[in-house]
Each structure stands twice: as C-alpha cells, then as structure tokens.
C-alpha cells in the first residue's frame, strides 16, 4: 500500500472516529422533520435580523430554513461527514449561513437570538449550562426538539402529527 493510500485510510478512520465522538458527545444524527423545523421557526418568530444557532447542525436543514426566513444562521457540527453534507446543502445560502466543524457547547452563544437543538436527554443539562454561561443583554429563544430543557418551564410545547414534541423557551439575560 502506498503512503497516499495509508494517509487516505487514516483520514477516513479519523473522520469515523470524530463522527462516533459527535454521537456520544451530543446525539447521533436523526434528522428533525421539516414540519417541526418550520413550525419551530414560526413559533420562535424567526425573521430578518435574527441569528439562529443550530447546535448539532446535521444535514443543515434548520440552517436553510432559517436563511429562507431572512435570518443569519450558524451551525455547529462535530461529525466531519455531516459537516460536509451541511456545507453542501447550505451552499446556495452561504451569504447567510456559516457551518462550523466545532463543538456547539464550547461556542460563544451571545450572538444568538434563537438556538435550535435536537440532543439526547443526557446532554440537555449541558445545553442548560451553556445557556446559563451566556452573557448578553437580549433574551434568546430556544427550540428543543424531542426533549425538554431541565429545570426550565417551556413557554410552549408544539405537538405536531408524526413528530416528537418541540419545546420553545425564552431564556433571559444572565450577568
């Protein structure tokens, strides 16, 4: 096997390892149904001037939907495979959309006016902690698909046909 073949094999193995780490760290990729994305962005009144963060951007569908509403959108994805898919899918909206190969829990969330997350129950406390660390003057609207934010009452729970519940929160200024 040539050196180039070995390097390619190592790159693929590394990408697979990062994808497994992403699934363990946040959640395995399960796409959020489009009707839930659209209903959630409508319930959060996403419009031009908003900045939507998607923690675990997956295939980029939330980012595209937010951009179609005129918002800026920033996606965080740990899986290199899904990051490539999201970059490809959001290409037409690249003026409004940024997709980062990074951990959304380590991101500075202060610019976000809306945060979308579809995480596992065991990672929801980490989202709550990240929101508590947020230092900004404006409240943030949080949309959580399937699982509630622990210790925070939802402003609204959307129940759509053939979808898990979608929880909408408004998190006020901290600090």
mmCIF file with all atom_site columns, N, CA and C in Angstrom, residues 1-7:
data_model
loop_
_atom_site.group_PDB
_atom_site.id
_atom_site.type_symbol
_atom_site.label_atom_id
_atom_site.label_alt_id
_atom_site.label_comp_id
_atom_site.label_asym_id
_atom_site.label_entity_id
_atom_site.label_seq_id
_atom_site.pdbx_PDB_ins_code
_atom_site.Cartn_x
_atom_site.Cartn_y
_atom_site.Cartn_z
_atom_site.occupancy
_atom_site.B_iso_or_equiv
_atom_site.pdbx_formal_charge
_atom_site.auth_seq_id
_atom_site.auth_comp_id
_atom_site.auth_asym_id
_atom_site.auth_atom_id
_atom_site.pdbx_PDB_model_num
ATOM 1  N N  . UNK A 1 1 ? 0.844  -1.175 0.000  1.00 0.00 ? 1 UNK A N  1
ATOM 2  C CA . UNK A 1 1 ? 0.000  0.000  0.000  1.00 0.00 ? 1 UNK A CA 1
ATOM 3  C C  . UNK A 1 1 ? 0.894  1.245  0.000  1.00 0.00 ? 1 UNK A C  1
ATOM 4  N N  . UNK A 1 2 ? 0.543  2.213  -0.814 1.00 0.00 ? 2 UNK A N  1
ATOM 5  C CA . UNK A 1 2 ? 1.355  3.425  -0.919 1.00 0.00 ? 2 UNK A CA 1
ATOM 6  C C  . UNK A 1 2 ? 1.093  4.345  0.273  1.00 0.00 ? 2 UNK A C  1
ATOM 7  N N  . UNK A 1 3 ? 1.984  5.291  0.440  1.00 0.00 ? 3 UNK A N  1
ATOM 8  C CA . UNK A 1 3 ? 1.841  6.267  1.518  1.00 0.00 ? 3 UNK A CA 1
ATOM 9  C C  . UNK A 1 3 ? 0.537  7.046  1.370  1.00 0.00 ? 3 UNK A C  1
ATOM 10 N N  . UNK A 1 4 ? 0.179  7.402  0.159  1.00 0.00 ? 4 UNK A N  1
ATOM 11 C CA . UNK A 1 4 ? -1.063 8.135  -0.092 1.00 0.00 ? 4 UNK A CA 1
ATOM 12 C C  . UNK A 1 4 ? -2.287 7.301  0.320  1.00 0.00 ? 4 UNK A C  1
ATOM 13 N N  . UNK A 1 5 ? -2.262 6.010  0.036  1.00 0.00 ? 5 UNK A N  1
ATOM 14 C CA . UNK A 1 5 ? -3.359 5.125  0.426  1.00 0.00 ? 5 UNK A CA 1
ATOM 15 C C  . UNK A 1 5 ? -3.478 5.042  1.947  1.00 0.00 ? 5 UNK A C  1
ATOM 16 N N  . UNK A 1 6 ? -2.325 4.929  2.622  1.00 0.00 ? 6 UNK A N  1
ATOM 17 C CA . UNK A 1 6 ? -2.327 4.887  4.082  1.00 0.00 ? 6 UNK A CA 1
ATOM 18 C C  . UNK A 1 6 ? -2.877 6.188  4.666  1.00 0.00 ? 6 UNK A C  1
ATOM 19 N N  . UNK A 1 7 ? -2.462 7.305  4.109  1.00 0.00 ? 7 UNK A N  1
ATOM 20 C CA . UNK A 1 7 ? -2.940 8.601  4.602  1.00 0.00 ? 7 UNK A CA 1
ATOM 21 C C  . UNK A 1 7 ? -4.445 8.747  4.380  1.00 0.00 ? 7 UNK A C  1
#
